[in-house]
XYZ file of C-alpha atoms in Angstrom:
368
model
C 52.424 -219.448 32.260
C 50.880 -221.041 35.512
C 47.658 -218.881 36.700
C 49.533 -218.317 39.862
C 52.105 -216.217 38.820
C 53.042 -213.675 36.924
C 50.796 -210.248 37.180
C 48.467 -211.560 39.305
C 50.640 -211.950 42.414
C 50.618 -208.226 42.975
C 47.116 -207.927 43.672
C 46.789 -211.120 45.456
C 49.508 -209.886 47.661
C 48.061 -206.815 48.443
C 44.672 -208.310 49.442
C 46.206 -210.876 51.674
C 47.898 -208.083 53.506
C 45.219 -205.540 53.423
C 43.740 -208.641 55.193
C 46.133 -209.380 57.532
C 46.111 -205.492 58.695
C 42.381 -205.607 58.610
C 42.616 -208.661 61.013
C 45.288 -206.921 63.485
C 43.336 -204.072 63.537
C 40.717 -206.001 65.083
C 43.082 -207.725 67.567
C 42.739 -207.130 71.494
C 45.052 -204.103 72.603
C 47.475 -206.692 74.249
C 48.094 -209.757 72.981
C 47.509 -212.751 75.299
C 49.284 -215.614 76.488
C 52.890 -215.686 77.968
C 54.806 -216.472 74.301
C 57.622 -214.251 73.692
C 55.742 -213.557 70.349
C 53.157 -212.593 72.019
C 55.348 -210.513 74.372
C 57.574 -208.686 71.402
C 54.570 -207.873 69.292
C 53.108 -205.622 72.703
C 56.445 -203.816 73.418
C 57.124 -203.470 69.714
C 53.476 -201.487 68.104
C 53.186 -199.484 65.361
C 54.290 -195.720 65.827
C 52.141 -193.145 64.767
C 55.598 -191.677 63.518
C 56.334 -194.201 61.273
C 53.035 -194.123 59.434
C 53.489 -190.841 59.310
C 56.857 -190.621 57.697
C 55.821 -193.415 55.000
C 52.726 -191.563 54.164
C 54.892 -188.470 53.508
C 57.641 -190.616 51.272
C 54.621 -192.318 49.583
C 52.602 -189.018 48.738
C 55.933 -187.249 47.239
C 57.900 -190.247 45.481
C 60.890 -189.019 46.966
C 62.717 -189.443 50.458
C 64.439 -185.898 49.943
C 61.793 -183.766 49.774
C 59.812 -186.431 52.261
C 62.453 -184.834 54.378
C 62.323 -181.472 53.949
C 58.327 -181.246 54.465
C 58.274 -183.168 57.852
C 62.389 -181.388 58.824
C 63.849 -184.470 59.804
C 67.192 -185.793 57.865
C 67.149 -188.230 55.251
C 68.645 -190.873 56.631
C 66.882 -191.058 60.046
C 64.187 -190.942 57.367
C 65.252 -193.899 55.550
C 65.838 -195.847 58.538
C 62.273 -195.214 59.875
C 60.569 -196.647 56.462
C 63.036 -199.693 56.713
C 62.384 -200.402 59.862
C 58.585 -200.243 59.275
C 58.937 -202.639 56.033
C 61.141 -205.030 58.539
C 58.112 -204.976 61.041
C 55.779 -205.719 58.499
C 57.717 -208.156 56.622
C 57.097 -206.864 53.387
C 58.359 -204.542 50.769
C 56.408 -201.233 51.077
C 58.680 -198.811 48.129
C 60.903 -199.557 45.348
C 63.961 -197.145 45.020
C 65.277 -196.285 42.304
C 67.467 -193.113 40.722
C 64.822 -191.117 39.787
C 63.021 -191.563 43.815
C 60.918 -194.457 44.616
C 57.671 -196.420 43.666
C 54.787 -197.923 45.775
C 54.395 -201.636 45.645
C 51.361 -203.171 46.062
C 51.648 -203.864 49.699
C 52.622 -200.023 49.852
C 49.582 -198.497 47.887
C 47.036 -200.512 50.613
C 49.373 -199.484 53.812
C 49.536 -195.605 52.292
C 45.594 -195.630 52.015
C 45.094 -197.151 55.441
C 48.021 -194.877 57.129
C 46.233 -191.748 55.554
C 42.553 -192.978 57.685
C 44.443 -193.502 60.751
C 46.854 -190.194 60.896
C 43.535 -188.649 59.839
C 41.710 -190.327 62.791
C 44.370 -189.826 65.104
C 44.450 -186.150 64.522
C 40.801 -185.290 64.854
C 41.348 -187.461 68.289
C 43.911 -185.054 69.118
C 42.386 -182.330 68.477
C 38.964 -183.087 70.242
C 41.003 -184.109 73.848
C 43.026 -180.872 73.157
C 39.489 -178.980 73.337
C 38.197 -180.876 76.268
C 34.558 -181.036 74.719
C 34.367 -177.659 74.841
C 34.983 -174.776 72.167
C 36.873 -175.535 69.211
C 40.184 -174.966 69.123
C 43.521 -176.058 67.051
C 44.650 -174.630 63.407
C 42.434 -174.932 60.747
C 44.262 -174.731 57.004
C 42.104 -173.398 54.200
C 42.464 -173.118 50.622
C 41.285 -170.381 48.216
C 41.842 -169.075 44.682
C 44.135 -165.725 45.323
C 40.505 -163.957 44.364
C 38.790 -165.775 46.517
C 41.128 -165.000 49.665
C 40.794 -161.011 48.746
C 37.453 -160.917 48.467
C 36.679 -163.307 51.233
C 39.429 -164.020 53.515
C 38.742 -160.818 56.093
C 35.611 -161.277 56.577
C 36.027 -165.003 57.422
C 38.604 -164.460 59.839
C 36.819 -161.581 61.530
C 33.631 -163.784 61.764
C 35.670 -166.823 63.105
C 37.588 -164.799 65.393
C 34.635 -163.808 67.452
C 32.314 -167.074 67.012
C 35.523 -169.591 67.711
C 37.975 -167.459 69.523
C 40.163 -170.370 69.729
C 40.403 -171.405 66.391
C 43.287 -170.086 64.200
C 42.865 -169.947 60.573
C 46.006 -170.429 57.636
C 44.832 -169.593 54.705
C 46.815 -170.536 51.899
C 46.069 -169.584 48.088
C 46.618 -171.453 44.673
C 44.631 -172.191 41.745
C 42.029 -174.647 41.748
C 44.140 -177.542 40.272
C 46.666 -176.975 42.646
C 43.679 -176.750 45.771
C 42.917 -179.955 44.526
C 45.826 -181.874 44.863
C 46.569 -180.291 48.274
C 43.063 -181.482 49.266
C 44.300 -185.231 48.709
C 47.650 -184.833 50.274
C 46.280 -183.491 53.392
C 47.805 -180.112 53.432
C 44.263 -178.437 53.316
C 41.485 -179.473 55.113
C 38.892 -177.268 53.576
C 38.956 -175.400 50.432
C 36.712 -173.285 48.115
C 37.194 -174.826 44.529
C 35.660 -173.526 41.245
C 33.453 -176.122 39.005
C 33.709 -178.232 37.061
C 34.951 -180.816 40.206
C 34.616 -184.872 40.613
C 32.595 -185.231 43.152
C 34.297 -188.792 43.683
C 37.398 -187.351 45.033
C 35.537 -184.837 47.830
C 32.852 -184.291 49.955
C 31.208 -180.881 48.007
C 29.107 -178.378 49.530
C 27.776 -176.508 46.420
C 27.893 -172.006 47.454
C 27.649 -169.839 44.730
C 27.554 -169.177 41.129
C 28.255 -166.207 39.881
C 28.916 -164.403 35.571
C 31.630 -164.954 33.842
C 32.275 -161.112 32.541
C 34.420 -158.959 30.158
C 35.805 -156.552 32.644
C 36.817 -153.397 31.130
C 37.435 -149.622 31.216
C 34.010 -147.732 31.581
C 34.930 -145.724 28.827
C 35.341 -148.612 26.362
C 32.825 -148.394 23.732
C 32.764 -152.486 22.788
C 31.349 -152.794 25.969
C 28.491 -150.467 25.699
C 26.105 -153.249 26.083
C 24.345 -155.620 28.653
C 25.597 -158.693 27.644
C 28.221 -159.581 25.440
C 27.580 -162.748 23.249
C 30.106 -165.289 23.037
C 30.457 -165.000 18.946
C 32.008 -161.473 20.050
C 34.817 -162.693 22.035
C 36.854 -163.664 19.022
C 36.892 -159.672 18.195
C 38.421 -158.831 21.290
C 41.978 -158.610 22.534
C 41.419 -160.184 25.822
C 43.474 -160.886 28.554
C 42.948 -164.053 30.081
C 43.468 -165.736 33.655
C 44.609 -168.609 35.785
C 46.195 -171.987 34.796
C 45.788 -173.707 31.263
C 44.153 -176.640 32.466
C 42.031 -174.112 35.401
C 38.006 -173.803 35.002
C 38.248 -170.224 33.500
C 40.666 -171.422 30.791
C 38.354 -174.710 30.057
C 35.539 -172.634 30.113
C 36.694 -170.501 27.679
C 37.740 -173.480 25.350
C 34.260 -174.995 25.561
C 32.730 -171.283 24.610
C 35.265 -171.086 21.522
C 34.532 -175.035 20.418
C 31.038 -173.743 20.617
C 31.146 -170.747 18.499
C 33.812 -171.405 15.969
C 35.743 -168.455 17.108
C 39.462 -168.168 17.554
C 40.454 -166.285 20.733
C 43.686 -164.940 20.425
C 44.513 -163.578 23.952
C 47.066 -160.443 24.204
C 48.298 -161.842 27.829
C 47.335 -164.484 29.993
C 47.962 -164.240 33.755
C 47.935 -166.569 36.700
C 45.934 -164.196 39.162
C 43.314 -161.539 38.512
C 44.826 -159.195 41.003
C 47.659 -159.256 37.908
C 44.752 -159.217 35.195
C 43.051 -156.184 36.942
C 46.301 -154.395 36.888
C 46.951 -154.660 32.638
C 43.197 -153.902 32.316
C 43.722 -150.182 34.330
C 46.796 -150.147 32.403
C 44.719 -150.306 29.311
C 46.344 -153.472 27.743
C 42.738 -154.624 27.385
C 39.460 -156.220 28.976
C 39.922 -159.334 31.317
C 37.931 -162.517 31.681
C 37.028 -162.919 35.117
C 33.570 -162.469 37.673
C 33.129 -159.228 38.436
C 33.629 -159.774 42.459
C 37.307 -159.405 41.323
C 36.857 -155.518 40.860
C 34.052 -154.841 42.991
C 35.551 -151.874 44.496
C 36.695 -150.391 40.594
C 33.141 -150.633 39.260
C 31.457 -149.512 42.793
C 34.179 -146.507 41.535
C 33.212 -146.087 38.172
C 36.840 -147.044 37.042
C 35.867 -150.266 35.470
C 32.846 -152.483 34.540
C 31.729 -155.835 34.208
C 29.399 -157.106 31.165
C 28.349 -160.870 31.622
C 29.172 -163.288 28.513
C 26.249 -165.142 27.327
C 25.017 -167.094 29.897
C 28.891 -168.290 31.199
C 29.035 -169.143 35.009
C 31.176 -170.133 37.320
C 30.133 -172.202 40.521
C 32.110 -172.640 43.181
C 31.997 -175.522 45.950
C 33.035 -176.353 49.527
C 35.365 -178.810 49.382
C 37.173 -181.491 51.601
C 38.725 -184.866 51.305
C 36.677 -188.051 51.274
C 37.569 -190.956 54.101
C 39.392 -187.995 55.886
C 37.824 -187.808 59.240
C 38.105 -183.538 60.337
C 38.540 -182.312 63.952
C 35.378 -180.319 65.144
C 37.336 -177.193 64.794
C 37.189 -178.001 60.839
C 33.560 -178.909 61.436
C 32.457 -175.204 62.624
C 35.275 -173.835 60.150
C 33.046 -175.516 57.415
C 29.740 -174.098 58.342
C 30.948 -170.896 59.370
C 32.525 -170.900 55.447
C 28.427 -171.498 54.350
C 27.268 -168.559 56.603
C 29.828 -166.250 55.689
C 29.387 -166.980 52.070
C 25.404 -166.632 52.124
C 25.740 -163.342 53.849
C 27.853 -161.486 51.717
C 25.200 -162.860 48.801
C 22.372 -160.844 50.878
C 24.325 -157.737 51.183
C 25.444 -157.443 48.022
C 29.313 -157.991 48.899
C 29.526 -160.900 46.110
C 28.565 -159.205 43.045
C 26.292 -160.986 40.638
C 26.607 -164.082 43.079
C 23.391 -166.599 43.366
C 23.324 -169.021 46.219
C 23.256 -172.856 45.521
C 21.323 -175.391 47.383
C 22.863 -178.530 48.827
C 21.722 -180.045 45.368
C 23.427 -177.428 43.465
C 20.506 -175.620 42.502
C 20.055 -171.820 42.197
C 18.201 -170.559 45.199
C 16.247 -167.627 44.795
C 17.816 -165.126 46.313
C 20.639 -163.086 44.210
C 23.049 -160.464 44.927
C 21.440 -157.222 44.588
C 24.669 -154.810 43.548
C 24.825 -154.219 40.127
C 27.505 -155.408 37.711
C 28.443 -152.737 36.248
């Protein structure tokens, strides 16, 4: 087989296509000359709507799901994408029975389109703000337990400081939030570590001890700290998805001690887990902040497990410019976390500096 044929072609086509996009973006706004081609290029510019339609199909890998998200009819969406392919002179998508797949050229354009759309959104937000107070909607992502602990205080602080900014708070487990950040559905999130720094812009926020949370009268928890080896002897309620940070941490602890964990129940959220603990089903593995009210009232106790700690990071997508409102709210989130650690509202939490090291200050509220 000739070296210019076969598997090498898609990569070279994509490189040439990428270079053509770069050349096109460097041209003057309106083509010069009186030729029909120049006038046609000016009359038929690439539309942001087409890029948004294509990017949504490219991310969803399915016209039906993309049409539902965009709230447009599927035939109209298909026509717009076909028109974009015709204008660019390349095939961007390969249609098949289960949906679509991106061609090499489609992969290149998707990356460029997402960057262009993000910049356009940021420009629009800036224009609306008229270079004064930030305004617009900022979409945040938290785990359910972090939203319960942090969302109300953050919203109240945001309303006082940035009255023209509206927060939209969504909740999901950390693995889902990571996908939402990548897809552009969430602009700023608080993720549990460890998290891949090559995918996100990460700002360390805090770390807090992982605890066994049980009834105050449970004699098995009558200690200042639970040894890792003791986990295998406790009937546990575990929280979060199997691929989530808490479950991964427990699996690592299990491998370290040789103990086999046999959870009584696995639940998606700490809110449900707390109800099981209160009902006497068994103790739960979580952080103390999710039961701060019950610990304060003497109903429950939270006992640290060895040296297990979970770290939390402020996360934004790499390569995607945010509006002024997004940047301001991200800064506000850091301030709010620092305040909660300082006044004991985030039990057991210790602040992390920008390098991820623990700072001296720690929440003074007890765990049990």
